[in-house]
XYZ file of C-alpha atoms in Angstrom:
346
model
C -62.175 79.754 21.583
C -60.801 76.531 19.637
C -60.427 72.724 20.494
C -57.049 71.997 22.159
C -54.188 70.978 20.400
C -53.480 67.916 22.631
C -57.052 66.943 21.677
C -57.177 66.988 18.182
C -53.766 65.075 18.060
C -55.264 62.430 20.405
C -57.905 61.936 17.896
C -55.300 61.130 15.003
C -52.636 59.529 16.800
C -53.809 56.238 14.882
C -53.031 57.640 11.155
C -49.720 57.334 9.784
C -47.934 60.739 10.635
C -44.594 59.805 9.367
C -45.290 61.159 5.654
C -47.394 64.272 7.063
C -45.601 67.431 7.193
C -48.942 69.883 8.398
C -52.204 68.861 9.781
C -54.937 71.592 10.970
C -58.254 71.129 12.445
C -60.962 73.704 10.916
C -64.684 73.866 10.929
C -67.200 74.097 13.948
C -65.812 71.339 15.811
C -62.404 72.950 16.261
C -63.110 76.310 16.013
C -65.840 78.492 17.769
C -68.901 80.077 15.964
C -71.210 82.649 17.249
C -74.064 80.503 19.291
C -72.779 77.218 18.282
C -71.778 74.333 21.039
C -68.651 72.619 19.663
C -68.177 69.647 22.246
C -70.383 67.505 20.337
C -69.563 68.441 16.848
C -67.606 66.240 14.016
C -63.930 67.561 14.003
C -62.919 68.410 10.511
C -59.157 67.995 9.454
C -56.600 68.461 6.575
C -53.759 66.723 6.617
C -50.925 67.510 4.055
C -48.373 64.734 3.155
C -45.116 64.448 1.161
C -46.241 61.107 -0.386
C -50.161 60.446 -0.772
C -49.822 57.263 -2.232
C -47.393 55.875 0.924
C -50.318 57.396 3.532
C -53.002 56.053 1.899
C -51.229 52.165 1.661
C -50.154 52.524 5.084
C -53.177 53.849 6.058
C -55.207 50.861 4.365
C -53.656 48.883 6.721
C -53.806 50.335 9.787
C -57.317 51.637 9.432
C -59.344 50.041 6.475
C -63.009 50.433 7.891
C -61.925 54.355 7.585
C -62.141 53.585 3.689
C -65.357 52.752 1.802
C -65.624 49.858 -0.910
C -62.713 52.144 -3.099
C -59.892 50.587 -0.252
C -60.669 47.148 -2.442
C -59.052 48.574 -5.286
C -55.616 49.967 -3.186
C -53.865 53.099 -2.995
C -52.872 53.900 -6.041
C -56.162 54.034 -8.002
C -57.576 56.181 -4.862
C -54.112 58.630 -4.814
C -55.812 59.453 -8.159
C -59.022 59.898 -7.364
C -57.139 62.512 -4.707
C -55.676 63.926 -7.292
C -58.746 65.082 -9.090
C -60.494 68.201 -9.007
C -60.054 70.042 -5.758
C -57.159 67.942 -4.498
C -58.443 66.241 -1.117
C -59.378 62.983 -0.785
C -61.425 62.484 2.186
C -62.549 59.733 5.185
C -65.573 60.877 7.166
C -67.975 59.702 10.153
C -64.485 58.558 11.806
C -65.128 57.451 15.408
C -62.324 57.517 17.203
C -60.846 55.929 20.427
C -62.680 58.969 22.635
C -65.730 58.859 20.732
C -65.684 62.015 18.931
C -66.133 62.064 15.498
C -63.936 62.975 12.902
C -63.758 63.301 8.817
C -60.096 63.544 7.735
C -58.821 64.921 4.099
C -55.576 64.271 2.731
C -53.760 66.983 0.075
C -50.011 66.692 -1.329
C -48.069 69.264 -0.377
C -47.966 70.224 -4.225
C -51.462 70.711 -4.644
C -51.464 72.459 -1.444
C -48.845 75.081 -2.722
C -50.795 75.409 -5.833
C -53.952 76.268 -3.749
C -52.347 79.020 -1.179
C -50.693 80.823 -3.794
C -52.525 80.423 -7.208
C -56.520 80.155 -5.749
C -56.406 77.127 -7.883
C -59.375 75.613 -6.185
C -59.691 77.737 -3.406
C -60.468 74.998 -1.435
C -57.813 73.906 1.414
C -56.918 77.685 0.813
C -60.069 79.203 1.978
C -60.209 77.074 4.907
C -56.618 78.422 5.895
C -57.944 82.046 5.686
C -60.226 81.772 8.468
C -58.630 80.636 11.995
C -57.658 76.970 12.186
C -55.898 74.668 14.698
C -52.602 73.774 13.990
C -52.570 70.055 14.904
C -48.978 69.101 13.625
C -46.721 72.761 12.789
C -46.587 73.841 9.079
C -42.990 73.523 7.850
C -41.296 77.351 6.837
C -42.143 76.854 3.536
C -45.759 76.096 3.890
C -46.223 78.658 6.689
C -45.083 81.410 4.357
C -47.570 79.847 1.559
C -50.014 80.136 4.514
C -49.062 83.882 4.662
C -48.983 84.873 1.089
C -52.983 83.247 0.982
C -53.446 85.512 3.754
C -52.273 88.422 2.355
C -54.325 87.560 -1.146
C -57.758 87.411 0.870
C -56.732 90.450 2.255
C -56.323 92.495 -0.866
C -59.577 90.334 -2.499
C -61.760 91.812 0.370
C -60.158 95.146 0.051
C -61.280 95.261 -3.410
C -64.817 94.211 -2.346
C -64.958 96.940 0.628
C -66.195 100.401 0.737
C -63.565 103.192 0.628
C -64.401 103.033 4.524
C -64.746 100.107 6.314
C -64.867 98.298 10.037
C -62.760 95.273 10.808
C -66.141 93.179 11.029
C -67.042 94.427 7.710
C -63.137 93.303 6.662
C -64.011 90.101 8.272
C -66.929 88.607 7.061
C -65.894 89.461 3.555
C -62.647 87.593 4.168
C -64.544 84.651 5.801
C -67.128 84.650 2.711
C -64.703 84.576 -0.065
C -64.758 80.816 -0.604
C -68.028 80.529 0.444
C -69.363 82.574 -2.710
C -70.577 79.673 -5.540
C -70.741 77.326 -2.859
C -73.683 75.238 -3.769
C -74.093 74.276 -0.487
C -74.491 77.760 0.643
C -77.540 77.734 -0.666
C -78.594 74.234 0.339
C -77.063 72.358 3.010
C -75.291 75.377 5.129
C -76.200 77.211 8.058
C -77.603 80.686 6.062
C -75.396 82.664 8.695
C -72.495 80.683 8.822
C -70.253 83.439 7.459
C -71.295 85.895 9.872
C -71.311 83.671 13.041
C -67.767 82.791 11.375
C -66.754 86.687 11.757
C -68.217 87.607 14.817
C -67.238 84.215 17.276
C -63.352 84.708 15.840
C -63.098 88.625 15.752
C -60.056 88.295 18.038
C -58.320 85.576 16.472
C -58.816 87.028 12.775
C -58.006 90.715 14.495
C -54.907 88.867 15.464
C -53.535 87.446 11.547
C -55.078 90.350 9.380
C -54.465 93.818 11.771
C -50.673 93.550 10.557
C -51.069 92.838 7.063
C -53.820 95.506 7.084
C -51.119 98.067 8.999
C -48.537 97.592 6.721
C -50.656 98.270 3.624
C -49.808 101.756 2.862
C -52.522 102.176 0.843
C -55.416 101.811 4.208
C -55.485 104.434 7.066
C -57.259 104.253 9.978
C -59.228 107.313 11.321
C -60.049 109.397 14.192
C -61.084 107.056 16.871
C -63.522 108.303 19.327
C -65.008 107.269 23.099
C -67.319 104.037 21.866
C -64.175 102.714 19.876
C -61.852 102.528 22.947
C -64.566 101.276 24.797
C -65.430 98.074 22.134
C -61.738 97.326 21.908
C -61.010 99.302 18.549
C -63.858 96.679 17.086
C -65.713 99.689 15.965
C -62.307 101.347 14.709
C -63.050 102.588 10.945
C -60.179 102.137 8.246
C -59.796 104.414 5.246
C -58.527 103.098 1.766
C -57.543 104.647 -0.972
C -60.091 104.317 -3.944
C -58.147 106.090 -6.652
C -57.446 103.945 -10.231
C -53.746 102.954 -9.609
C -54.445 102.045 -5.846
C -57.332 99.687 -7.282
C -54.679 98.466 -10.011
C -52.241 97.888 -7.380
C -54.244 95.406 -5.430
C -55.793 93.639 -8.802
C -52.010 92.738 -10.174
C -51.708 91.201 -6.119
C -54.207 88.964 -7.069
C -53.352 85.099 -7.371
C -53.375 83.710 -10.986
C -56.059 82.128 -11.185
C -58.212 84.851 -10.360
C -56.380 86.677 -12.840
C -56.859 84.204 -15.145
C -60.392 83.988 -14.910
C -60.935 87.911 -14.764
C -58.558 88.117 -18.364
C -60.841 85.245 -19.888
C -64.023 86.147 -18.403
C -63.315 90.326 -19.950
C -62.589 88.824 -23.338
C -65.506 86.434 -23.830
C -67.990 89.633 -22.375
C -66.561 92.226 -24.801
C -65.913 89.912 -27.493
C -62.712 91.594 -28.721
C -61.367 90.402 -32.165
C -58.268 90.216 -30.578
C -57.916 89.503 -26.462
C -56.589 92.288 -24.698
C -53.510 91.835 -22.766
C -53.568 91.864 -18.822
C -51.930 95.549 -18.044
C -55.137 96.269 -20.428
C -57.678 94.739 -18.760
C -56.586 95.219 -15.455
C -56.032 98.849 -16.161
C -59.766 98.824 -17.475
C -61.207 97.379 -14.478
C -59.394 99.774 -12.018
C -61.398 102.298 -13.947
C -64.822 100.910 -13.528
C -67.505 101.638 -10.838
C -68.341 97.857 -10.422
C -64.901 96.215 -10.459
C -66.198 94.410 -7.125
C -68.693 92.579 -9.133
C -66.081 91.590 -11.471
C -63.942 90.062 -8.802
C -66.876 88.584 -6.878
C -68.506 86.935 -9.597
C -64.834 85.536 -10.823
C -64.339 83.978 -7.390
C -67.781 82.791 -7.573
C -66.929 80.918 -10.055
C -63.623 79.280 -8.927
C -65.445 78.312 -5.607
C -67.957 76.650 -7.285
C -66.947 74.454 -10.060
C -64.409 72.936 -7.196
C -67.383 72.732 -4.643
C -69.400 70.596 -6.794
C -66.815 68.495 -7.918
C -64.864 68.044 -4.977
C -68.948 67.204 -3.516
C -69.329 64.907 -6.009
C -65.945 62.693 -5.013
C -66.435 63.050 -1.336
C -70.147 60.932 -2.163
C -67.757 58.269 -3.536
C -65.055 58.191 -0.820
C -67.621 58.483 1.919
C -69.449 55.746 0.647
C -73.147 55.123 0.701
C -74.300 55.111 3.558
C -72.059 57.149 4.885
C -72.961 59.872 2.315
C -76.695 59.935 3.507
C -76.319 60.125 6.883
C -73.623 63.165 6.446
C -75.924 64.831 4.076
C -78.870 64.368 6.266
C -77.345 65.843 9.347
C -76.816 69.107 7.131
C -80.085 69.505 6.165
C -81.583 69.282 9.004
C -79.462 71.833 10.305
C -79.761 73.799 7.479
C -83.479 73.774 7.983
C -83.067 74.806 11.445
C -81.004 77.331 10.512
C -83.766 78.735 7.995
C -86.650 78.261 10.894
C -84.320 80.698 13.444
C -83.697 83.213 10.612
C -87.467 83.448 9.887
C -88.424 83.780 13.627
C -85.618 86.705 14.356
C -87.564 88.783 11.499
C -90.957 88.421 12.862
């Protein structure tokens, strides 16, 4: 279940939409979670434009209480605070004409491109691997940057499965991949946000990864039996092949900067007098038992030096006081969240 389309476009029919060329709503407020209510939730949005600088002047116009004190110094000085770290510069504790509440980021269609395909940031791109609401319709070329992110956090939670594996397993590692190094993960978030992620959008992930998953020739799926026809092929186990050059197959599909990051991060562990090319490294981590930990840890580490950063920036274009009461609404949820988990094990 997700927020209607009409809905969400209500809520940003005063932006300027002339420059925007894809705009999704994501988060609990758009998109259901296991046990979660979403009719009184804070919307969240991306919108990705042609020309920053152009939305953000018009936009200064049109809607300057959306800004904090930074609208004082103009567009161009807070296009480049956009254009730091993760890419998104962001309004929040919007209320619109309805009443709901929104928080709105804006990303060039550049930086976006860098993100889907590279895993620069793996910011806007991990949000667009979990289901989303498609508030204005991603151009060709974005939708097939859309798909090739897709197919990446496919073959990154291949590489972190079992040689066997259900599609929830398949889905909560997908959904958890840019929520690993999250800071916020370990203060500030629900502690079961990935799993009530995977579970309340089974369908609507079954729906985007059970073709990319069928057409990898390297994945079978087995036998079925009685309880998997009755569950809707949610129990349905899928085979993989676990052999070196299948595991070297789906490391070189990596994006770059995981790739990167792996190359530097093999180099600077086994201190080589001389760094080892990629076919070597690569070929030397299809070989090893723990290659999962490799990949995890590297992604770790992309998530969270753009988490904290990106954090960091949202403080300023929130503003003050807008800052505290955001951040005090998640911790008090995140407490919750901590009370339930320690009642369901007594």
């Amino acid at each position: 279940m997700s927020v209607s389309r009409r809905l969400v476009k209500e809520l940003i029919s005063d932006l300027p939409l002339a420059s925007v060329n894809f705009a999704f709503a994501y988060g609990s407020g758009a998109v259901s979670q296991e046990n979660e209510r979403m009719e009184d939730k804070m919307v969240d949005l991306i919108l990705c434009t042609k020309d920053p600088q152009a939305f953000h002047n018009e936009n200064l116009q049109l809607n300057p209480t959306h800004y904090s004190f930074l609208k004082w110094f103009g567009p161009a000085p807070i296009t480049k605070l956009q254009q730091s770290t993760a890419k998104v510069f962001y309004n929040t504790q919007i209320r619109t004409k309805s009443g709901r509440l929104i928080k709105y980021g804006v990303i060039s269609e550049q930086d976006l491109k860098t993100d889907l395909l590279d895993w620069r940031w793996l910011y806007v791109a991990g949000r667009l691997q979990k289901p989303v609401v498609d508030v204005i319709e991603p151009t060709a070329d974005i939708a097939n940057w859309i798909e090739q992110n897709r197919l990446s956090a496919l073959q990154a939670s291949l590489l972190l499965l079992p040689d066997t594996f259900s599609y929830s397993q398949l889905f909560e590692k997908i959904v958890g991949l840019s929520y690993k190094g999250d800071f916020r993960m370990i203060v500030g978030e629900d502690q079961a946000k990935v799993a009530k992620i995977a579970r309340g959008n089974a369908d609507r992930l079954e729906e985007v990864y059970a073709p990319l998953l069928q057409a990898d020739e390297r994945v079978s799926v087995q036998n079925g039996n009685v309880l998997q026809h009755l569950f809707k092929n949610k129990l349905k186990m899928h085979s993989q092949d676990a052999s070196t050059p299948a595991i070297y197959h789906r490391l070189n599909l990596l994006p770059y900067e995981v790739m990167t990051r792996l190359m530097l991060n093999w180099n600077k562990e086994h201190k080589t007098m001389i760094d080892a090319e990629e076919i070597q490294v690569l070929f030397a981590l299809a070989r090893r038992h723990d290659v999962a930990d490799h990949i995890e840890r590297t992604i770790s580490t992309i998530v969270r030096d753009s988490s904290l950063r990106q954090t960091a920036k949202n403080a300023l274009s929130a503003g003050v006081l807008r800052s505290i009461k955001y951040s005090s609404e998640k911790l008090i949820k995140w407490g919750k969240s901590i009370q339930k988990a320690k009642e369901e094990k007594k």
